[in-house]
Amino acid sequence: MRRPTIHIIGAGFAGLSAAWRLSETPGLDIVVHESAAQAGGRRRSIFDEATSLTVDGGAEFVLTTWRATLAFMEGIGARAQWRETSQDGVAFVDMASGERWTTRPGAGGCPFWTLDSRRRPPRTRWRDYWPALRLLRAPPRALLKDYAPSLGPSAERVWRPFALTALNTELDRASARLAGAALREMQFGAARPLAPVHGLTRDFVEPALKALRRRGVAIRLERRLAALDCRGERVATLEFEHDRIDLQPGDAAILATPPRVAAALVPQLSAPTEFNDAIAVHFAISPPSGAPGMLGVVSGAFHWMIGAENRISVVIKNAASLIETPRETLAANLWRDVAALTGLSDATPAWRVVRQRRATFAATPEQDALRPPLDTRWRNLFLAGAYVQNGAPDSLESSVRSGAAAAERARQWVESF
């Protein structure tokens, strides 16, 4: 008897997560099709000859409270390759005033740590944090600015950095509902960031591919899906550039592509139309001894500075105003702030600028409302990706969770035959 086949289109984190979840079910043939020459989607590593560094598309982190991602990492044997960048709170600096502090949230997600002035930013009050509780019940059309202060120290040192980091969206436009979801995932600040030791490809993508292949999952690269042939209530054929695959009645497909690709393939698909950029710049120089592994920057040219053994990386969120800046100019301007913060030489070291165009969908109420459900009008076609509606903002965790949810729905479809 022929085994049912589930085809996954896209080998980004949503597609890999879907394949991993499906590989736990015996009796299925699973095939992953990826248009690029390597898996990982936009979250993958490249080797830069100018700096002799292996760099990721951005400076990616996994939070210790991201259960779906951590379970995936544990399952494929990749958890040991990730390190905590900040074990004793998160260090910050205000470039305008020169003030430095370390935010030390309490363990377990209890917000009572905000009552201790030594654990929160200077000139903020405990009541500046309590809007977070109301955010957990925010309606879909509400804005973050309607709940949190938009002026004063708490806006600049708490809420604006939070909106940019968690949502890649400015405080004034950010969705209150998505902000509440991000706070819930962060357990009110108890989450600690994990960074890959060698990069996302070596420390996540490659272990995932090896684990999937051990389970019999077929990974097919350089296969771009050109069209879906839909008949009645189901997808009948997957039309690739150079061949086609006819789906049998018990087969299914998971479309784990970026939203723009999905919208081109699926008629009348609702999907986000506004996206925000991000920029990461990697400098080939070791951070000075004693420098924090991760530093949040207020009133500076960038939002985060991350130090590793052989590099200093800086990250700019919601970077539309700088995305077209010449790379040489951008690197030189950013290095001036890095040098001022670290005491290193003003001479700019070798660098690599990574522009992340359309890094995330804009986390506004309007764009959140455009996110599609994972089910489509065709009963054997399911959607996966951070843009798919799951109540959470665009993140690696959202991608992994979405892939697992689509896999469960595809499995249920197959088992109905």
Coordinates of C-alpha atoms in Angstrom, one line a residue:
M1 CA 0.0 0.0 0.0
R2 CA 1.3 3.4 -1.0
R3 CA 2.4 5.7 1.9
P4 CA 0.9 9.2 2.0
T5 CA 3.4 12.0 1.2
I6 CA 3.5 15.5 2.7
H7 CA 5.4 18.0 0.7
I8 CA 6.9 21.0 2.5
I9 CA 7.7 24.0 0.3
G10 CA 10.5 26.0 1.9
A11 CA 13.4 25.0 4.1
G12 CA 13.5 28.0 6.4
F13 CA 12.9 27.5 10.1
A14 CA 9.1 27.0 9.6
G15 CA 9.6 24.4 7.0
L16 CA 12.3 22.5 9.0
S17 CA 10.1 22.6 12.1
A18 CA 7.2 21.2 10.1
A19 CA 9.4 18.4 8.8
W20 CA 10.8 17.6 12.2
R21 CA 7.3 17.4 13.8
L22 CA 6.0 15.2 10.9
S23 CA 9.1 12.9 11.1
E24 CA 7.8 11.8 14.6
T25 CA 4.8 10.1 12.9
P26 CA 5.5 6.7 11.3
G27 CA 4.2 5.8 7.9
L28 CA 4.7 9.1 6.2
D29 CA 6.9 10.1 3.3
I30 CA 8.2 13.7 3.9
V31 CA 9.8 15.8 1.2
V32 CA 11.2 19.3 1.7
H33 CA 11.6 21.5 -1.4
E34 CA 13.8 24.6 -1.2
S35 CA 14.3 27.1 -4.0
A36 CA 17.8 28.2 -2.8
A37 CA 21.0 26.2 -2.8
Q38 CA 21.0 25.9 1.0
A39 CA 18.5 25.6 3.7
G40 CA 17.8 28.1 6.5
G41 CA 15.8 30.8 4.6
R42 CA 16.9 34.4 5.5
R43 CA 18.3 33.1 8.8
R44 CA 21.5 31.5 7.5
S45 CA 25.2 32.1 7.7
I46 CA 27.7 33.3 5.1
F47 CA 31.5 33.4 5.1
D48 CA 32.8 36.9 4.5
E49 CA 36.2 37.0 3.0
A50 CA 36.9 40.7 3.9
T51 CA 36.6 40.0 7.7
S52 CA 37.3 36.2 7.6
L53 CA 34.1 35.9 9.7
T54 CA 31.1 33.6 9.3
V55 CA 28.2 35.9 9.9
D56 CA 24.4 35.4 10.0
G57 CA 21.8 37.4 8.2
G58 CA 21.4 39.4 11.4
A59 CA 22.5 38.9 15.0
E60 CA 20.1 36.2 15.9
F61 CA 19.1 35.1 19.4
V62 CA 17.0 32.5 20.9
L63 CA 15.4 33.2 24.3
T64 CA 15.5 30.7 27.1
T65 CA 11.7 31.0 27.3
W66 CA 11.0 30.0 23.7
R67 CA 9.8 26.5 24.4
A68 CA 9.1 25.4 20.8
T69 CA 12.6 26.5 19.6
L70 CA 14.4 25.0 22.5
A71 CA 12.5 21.7 22.1
F72 CA 13.5 21.7 18.4
M73 CA 17.1 22.4 19.3
E74 CA 17.2 19.6 22.0
G75 CA 15.6 17.2 19.6
I76 CA 18.2 17.7 16.9
G77 CA 21.1 17.8 19.4
A78 CA 22.0 21.5 18.8
R79 CA 21.4 23.0 22.3
A80 CA 25.0 22.6 23.5
Q81 CA 26.1 24.9 20.7
W82 CA 24.3 28.0 22.0
R83 CA 25.7 30.2 24.8
E84 CA 24.1 32.7 27.1
T85 CA 25.2 36.3 26.2
S86 CA 24.0 37.9 29.4
Q87 CA 23.8 35.9 32.6
D88 CA 23.5 38.6 35.2
G89 CA 20.9 40.9 33.7
V90 CA 21.1 43.0 30.6
A91 CA 23.5 45.9 30.5
F92 CA 22.4 49.3 29.0
V93 CA 24.0 52.7 28.3
D94 CA 22.4 56.0 27.5
M95 CA 24.7 57.7 24.9
A96 CA 23.1 61.1 25.6
S97 CA 23.6 61.2 29.3
G98 CA 26.4 58.6 29.7
E99 CA 24.5 56.7 32.3
R100 CA 25.0 52.9 32.5
W101 CA 22.9 50.4 34.3
T102 CA 22.0 46.7 34.3
T103 CA 18.4 45.6 34.2
R104 CA 18.0 42.5 36.4
P105 CA 14.5 40.9 36.0
G106 CA 13.4 38.3 38.5
A107 CA 13.3 34.6 37.7
G108 CA 10.1 32.8 36.8
G109 CA 8.4 35.7 35.2
C110 CA 7.2 37.4 38.4
P111 CA 7.1 41.2 37.7
F112 CA 7.6 42.2 41.4
W113 CA 11.3 42.8 40.6
T114 CA 10.2 46.2 39.2
L115 CA 9.6 47.4 42.8
D116 CA 13.4 47.4 43.4
S117 CA 15.0 50.5 41.9
R118 CA 18.4 48.8 41.8
R119 CA 17.0 46.3 39.2
R120 CA 15.5 48.8 36.8
P121 CA 16.8 51.7 34.7
P122 CA 17.6 55.0 36.5
R123 CA 14.8 57.6 36.7
T124 CA 12.1 55.0 36.0
R125 CA 9.3 54.2 38.5
W126 CA 7.8 50.8 39.4
R127 CA 4.4 52.0 38.1
D128 CA 5.9 52.6 34.6
Y129 CA 6.0 48.8 34.2
W130 CA 2.6 47.9 35.3
P131 CA 0.9 48.6 32.0
A132 CA 2.5 45.3 31.0
L133 CA -0.3 43.5 32.9
R134 CA -3.0 45.3 30.9
L135 CA -1.2 44.5 27.6
L136 CA -2.0 40.8 28.2
R137 CA -5.6 41.6 27.6
A138 CA -5.3 44.2 24.9
P139 CA -7.8 44.0 22.0
P140 CA -6.6 43.5 18.4
R141 CA -6.9 47.2 17.3
A142 CA -5.1 48.7 20.4
L143 CA -1.8 50.4 20.2
L144 CA 1.1 50.0 22.6
K145 CA 1.3 53.7 23.1
D146 CA -2.2 53.7 24.6
Y147 CA -0.9 51.5 27.4
A148 CA 2.7 52.5 28.0
P149 CA 4.3 55.9 28.4
S150 CA 5.4 57.5 25.1
L151 CA 7.5 60.3 26.7
G152 CA 10.0 60.4 29.5
P153 CA 12.7 58.1 30.9
S154 CA 10.5 55.0 31.0
A155 CA 9.6 55.4 27.3
E156 CA 13.2 55.9 26.2
R157 CA 14.7 53.3 28.5
V158 CA 12.0 50.6 28.7
W159 CA 9.2 50.7 26.3
R160 CA 10.8 52.0 23.1
P161 CA 13.7 49.5 23.3
F162 CA 11.2 46.8 24.0
A163 CA 9.1 47.7 21.0
L164 CA 12.1 47.8 18.7
T165 CA 13.7 44.6 20.0
A166 CA 10.6 42.4 20.3
L167 CA 8.5 43.8 17.4
N168 CA 11.0 45.7 15.2
T169 CA 8.4 48.5 15.2
E170 CA 8.3 51.9 16.7
L171 CA 6.5 52.4 20.0
D172 CA 3.9 54.8 18.5
R173 CA 2.7 52.3 15.8
A174 CA 3.2 49.0 17.6
S175 CA 0.3 46.6 18.3
A176 CA -0.6 46.3 22.0
R177 CA -1.8 42.8 21.4
L178 CA 1.5 41.7 19.9
A179 CA 3.4 43.5 22.6
G180 CA 1.5 41.6 25.2
A181 CA 2.3 38.3 23.4
A182 CA 6.0 39.2 23.3
L183 CA 5.9 40.0 27.1
R184 CA 4.2 36.7 27.8
E185 CA 6.9 34.8 25.8
M186 CA 9.6 36.7 27.6
Q187 CA 8.0 36.0 31.0
F188 CA 8.1 39.7 31.8
G189 CA 11.9 39.9 31.3
A190 CA 12.9 36.6 32.8
A191 CA 14.1 35.3 29.4
R192 CA 17.8 35.2 28.8
P193 CA 19.3 35.5 25.3
L194 CA 21.2 32.6 23.7
A195 CA 23.5 33.1 20.7
P196 CA 25.0 30.5 18.4
V197 CA 28.7 29.8 18.9
H198 CA 29.5 29.3 15.2
G199 CA 26.5 30.8 13.5
L200 CA 23.0 29.7 12.7
T201 CA 23.8 27.4 9.8
R202 CA 26.4 25.3 11.7
D203 CA 24.6 25.5 15.1
F204 CA 21.0 25.0 14.0
V205 CA 20.4 24.4 10.3
E206 CA 23.0 21.7 9.7
P207 CA 22.1 19.7 12.8
A208 CA 18.4 19.9 11.7
L209 CA 19.2 18.7 8.2
K210 CA 21.3 15.8 9.6
A211 CA 18.6 14.8 12.1
L212 CA 15.9 15.0 9.4
R213 CA 17.9 12.9 6.9
R214 CA 18.5 10.3 9.7
R215 CA 14.7 10.0 10.0
G216 CA 14.3 9.5 6.2
V217 CA 13.2 13.0 5.3
A218 CA 14.1 14.0 1.7
I219 CA 15.7 17.4 1.3
R220 CA 15.6 18.7 -2.2
L221 CA 17.4 22.0 -2.9
E222 CA 17.2 24.4 -5.9
R223 CA 13.6 23.5 -6.5
R224 CA 11.4 26.6 -7.0
L225 CA 7.7 26.1 -6.9
A226 CA 6.2 28.0 -9.8
A227 CA 2.4 27.3 -9.3
L228 CA -0.2 25.3 -7.6
D229 CA -2.8 23.5 -9.6
C230 CA -5.9 23.5 -7.5
R231 CA -9.0 21.5 -8.3
G232 CA -12.1 21.6 -6.2
E233 CA -11.3 21.5 -2.5
R234 CA -7.7 20.3 -2.8
V235 CA -4.4 21.0 -4.4
A236 CA -3.9 18.5 -7.2
T237 CA -0.4 19.3 -8.6
L238 CA 2.7 21.1 -7.5
E239 CA 4.2 22.8 -10.6
F240 CA 8.0 23.2 -10.2
E241 CA 10.2 25.0 -12.7
H242 CA 11.4 21.8 -14.3
D243 CA 8.9 19.1 -13.3
R244 CA 5.6 18.5 -11.6
I245 CA 4.3 16.4 -8.8
D246 CA 0.7 15.1 -8.7
L247 CA -0.7 14.8 -5.3
Q248 CA -2.7 11.7 -4.5
P249 CA -6.0 12.0 -2.4
G250 CA -4.2 11.3 0.9
D251 CA -1.2 13.6 0.2
A252 CA -0.8 17.2 1.6
A253 CA 1.4 20.2 1.1
I254 CA 2.7 22.8 3.6
L255 CA 3.6 26.2 2.1
A256 CA 6.5 27.5 4.3
T257 CA 7.6 30.3 2.1
P258 CA 7.9 34.1 2.7
P259 CA 4.5 35.9 2.6
R260 CA 5.2 37.6 -0.7
V261 CA 5.9 34.2 -2.3
A262 CA 2.9 32.6 -0.7
A263 CA 0.6 35.4 -1.9
A264 CA 1.8 34.9 -5.5
L265 CA 1.0 31.2 -5.3
V266 CA -2.2 31.1 -3.4
P267 CA -5.1 33.0 -5.0
Q268 CA -6.7 35.7 -2.8
L269 CA -4.4 35.1 0.1
S270 CA -4.5 37.7 2.8
A271 CA -1.0 38.5 4.1
P272 CA 1.0 41.4 5.6
T273 CA 1.9 44.0 3.0
E274 CA 4.2 46.3 5.2
F275 CA 7.6 45.2 6.4
N276 CA 10.3 46.7 8.5
D277 CA 14.0 46.4 7.8
A278 CA 17.0 45.7 10.1
I279 CA 20.7 46.1 9.8
A280 CA 23.6 44.2 11.4
V281 CA 27.2 45.3 11.1
H282 CA 30.0 42.9 12.1
F283 CA 33.4 44.3 13.0
A284 CA 36.4 41.9 12.9
I285 CA 37.8 42.8 16.3
S286 CA 37.7 41.2 19.7
P287 CA 35.8 43.1 22.4
P288 CA 37.9 44.5 25.3
S289 CA 38.2 42.4 28.5
G290 CA 35.3 42.9 30.8
A291 CA 32.9 44.2 28.1
P292 CA 29.3 42.9 28.5
G293 CA 28.4 40.2 26.0
M294 CA 25.3 42.2 25.1
L295 CA 24.7 45.9 25.5
G296 CA 21.5 47.8 24.9
V297 CA 22.1 51.3 23.6
V298 CA 19.7 54.2 24.2
S299 CA 20.0 57.5 22.1
G300 CA 22.8 56.0 20.0
A301 CA 23.4 55.1 16.4
F302 CA 22.4 51.5 17.0
H303 CA 20.2 49.6 19.4
W304 CA 22.3 46.6 20.5
M305 CA 26.0 45.8 20.6
I306 CA 27.0 42.1 20.9
G307 CA 30.5 40.9 21.7
A308 CA 31.9 37.5 20.8
E309 CA 35.4 36.0 20.7
N310 CA 36.5 37.5 17.4
R311 CA 34.0 40.2 16.6
I312 CA 31.8 43.0 17.8
S313 CA 28.4 43.2 16.1
V314 CA 25.8 46.0 16.2
V315 CA 22.2 45.9 15.4
I316 CA 19.8 48.6 14.1
K317 CA 16.1 47.8 14.3
N318 CA 13.4 49.3 12.1
A319 CA 16.2 50.6 9.9
A320 CA 14.3 52.0 6.9
S321 CA 15.9 55.4 7.2
L322 CA 19.4 53.9 6.9
I323 CA 18.9 50.9 4.6
E324 CA 20.2 52.8 1.5
T325 CA 23.1 54.4 3.3
P326 CA 26.4 53.4 1.6
R327 CA 28.0 50.6 3.5
E328 CA 31.3 52.4 4.0
T329 CA 29.6 55.4 5.5
L330 CA 27.4 53.3 7.7
A331 CA 30.3 51.2 9.1
A332 CA 32.4 54.3 9.8
N333 CA 29.5 56.1 11.6
L334 CA 28.6 53.1 13.7
W335 CA 32.2 52.3 14.6
R336 CA 32.5 55.8 16.2
D337 CA 29.9 54.9 18.8
V338 CA 31.5 51.4 19.3
A339 CA 34.9 53.0 19.9
A340 CA 33.4 55.5 22.3
L341 CA 31.7 52.7 24.2
T342 CA 34.6 50.3 24.3
G343 CA 37.7 52.5 24.4
L344 CA 39.0 50.8 21.3
S345 CA 40.8 52.7 18.5
D346 CA 38.9 55.1 16.3
A347 CA 40.3 53.3 13.2
T348 CA 37.5 51.3 11.7
P349 CA 38.4 47.6 11.6
A350 CA 37.4 45.2 8.8
W351 CA 33.6 45.1 8.7
R352 CA 30.6 43.4 7.0
V353 CA 27.3 45.2 6.6
V354 CA 24.2 42.9 6.4
R355 CA 21.0 44.6 5.3
Q356 CA 17.9 42.7 6.2
R357 CA 15.3 44.1 3.9
R358 CA 11.7 43.1 4.9
A359 CA 13.2 41.5 8.1
T360 CA 9.8 41.3 9.8
F361 CA 6.2 42.3 9.0
A362 CA 5.4 45.6 10.6
A363 CA 3.9 44.7 14.0
T364 CA 1.0 47.1 13.7
P365 CA -2.7 46.3 14.4
E366 CA -3.5 46.7 10.7
Q367 CA -0.8 44.3 9.5
D368 CA -1.6 41.8 12.3
A369 CA -5.2 41.8 11.0
L370 CA -3.9 40.7 7.5
R371 CA -2.1 37.6 8.7
P372 CA -3.8 34.5 7.4
P373 CA -4.7 31.3 9.3
L374 CA -2.7 28.2 8.7
D375 CA -5.7 26.6 7.0
T376 CA -6.5 27.5 3.4
R377 CA -9.7 27.1 1.3
W378 CA -8.0 23.9 -0.1
R379 CA -8.3 21.1 2.5
N380 CA -4.8 19.6 1.8
L381 CA -2.8 22.9 1.7
F382 CA -1.6 24.5 4.9
L383 CA 0.5 27.6 5.6
A384 CA 3.6 28.0 7.9
G385 CA 5.7 30.9 8.7
A386 CA 6.0 33.8 11.2
Y387 CA 3.6 35.8 9.2
V388 CA 0.8 33.2 9.7
Q389 CA -1.6 34.2 12.4
N390 CA -0.7 32.6 15.8
G391 CA -1.1 35.6 18.1
A392 CA 2.7 36.2 18.4
P393 CA 5.0 38.6 16.7
D394 CA 7.4 37.8 13.9
S395 CA 10.3 35.9 15.4
L396 CA 12.3 32.6 15.1
E397 CA 10.0 31.1 17.8
S398 CA 6.9 32.1 15.8
S399 CA 8.4 30.4 12.7
V400 CA 9.1 27.2 14.6
R401 CA 5.7 27.2 16.3
S402 CA 3.9 27.8 13.1
G403 CA 5.7 25.0 11.3
A404 CA 4.8 22.6 14.1
A405 CA 1.1 23.7 14.0
A406 CA 0.9 23.2 10.2
A407 CA 2.5 19.8 10.6
E408 CA -0.2 18.7 13.0
R409 CA -2.9 19.9 10.7
A410 CA -1.4 18.1 7.7
R411 CA -1.0 14.9 9.8
Q412 CA -4.7 15.1 10.8
W413 CA -5.6 15.5 7.1
V414 CA -3.6 12.5 6.1
E415 CA -5.0 10.4 9.0
S416 CA -8.6 11.2 7.9
F417 CA -8.1 9.0 4.8

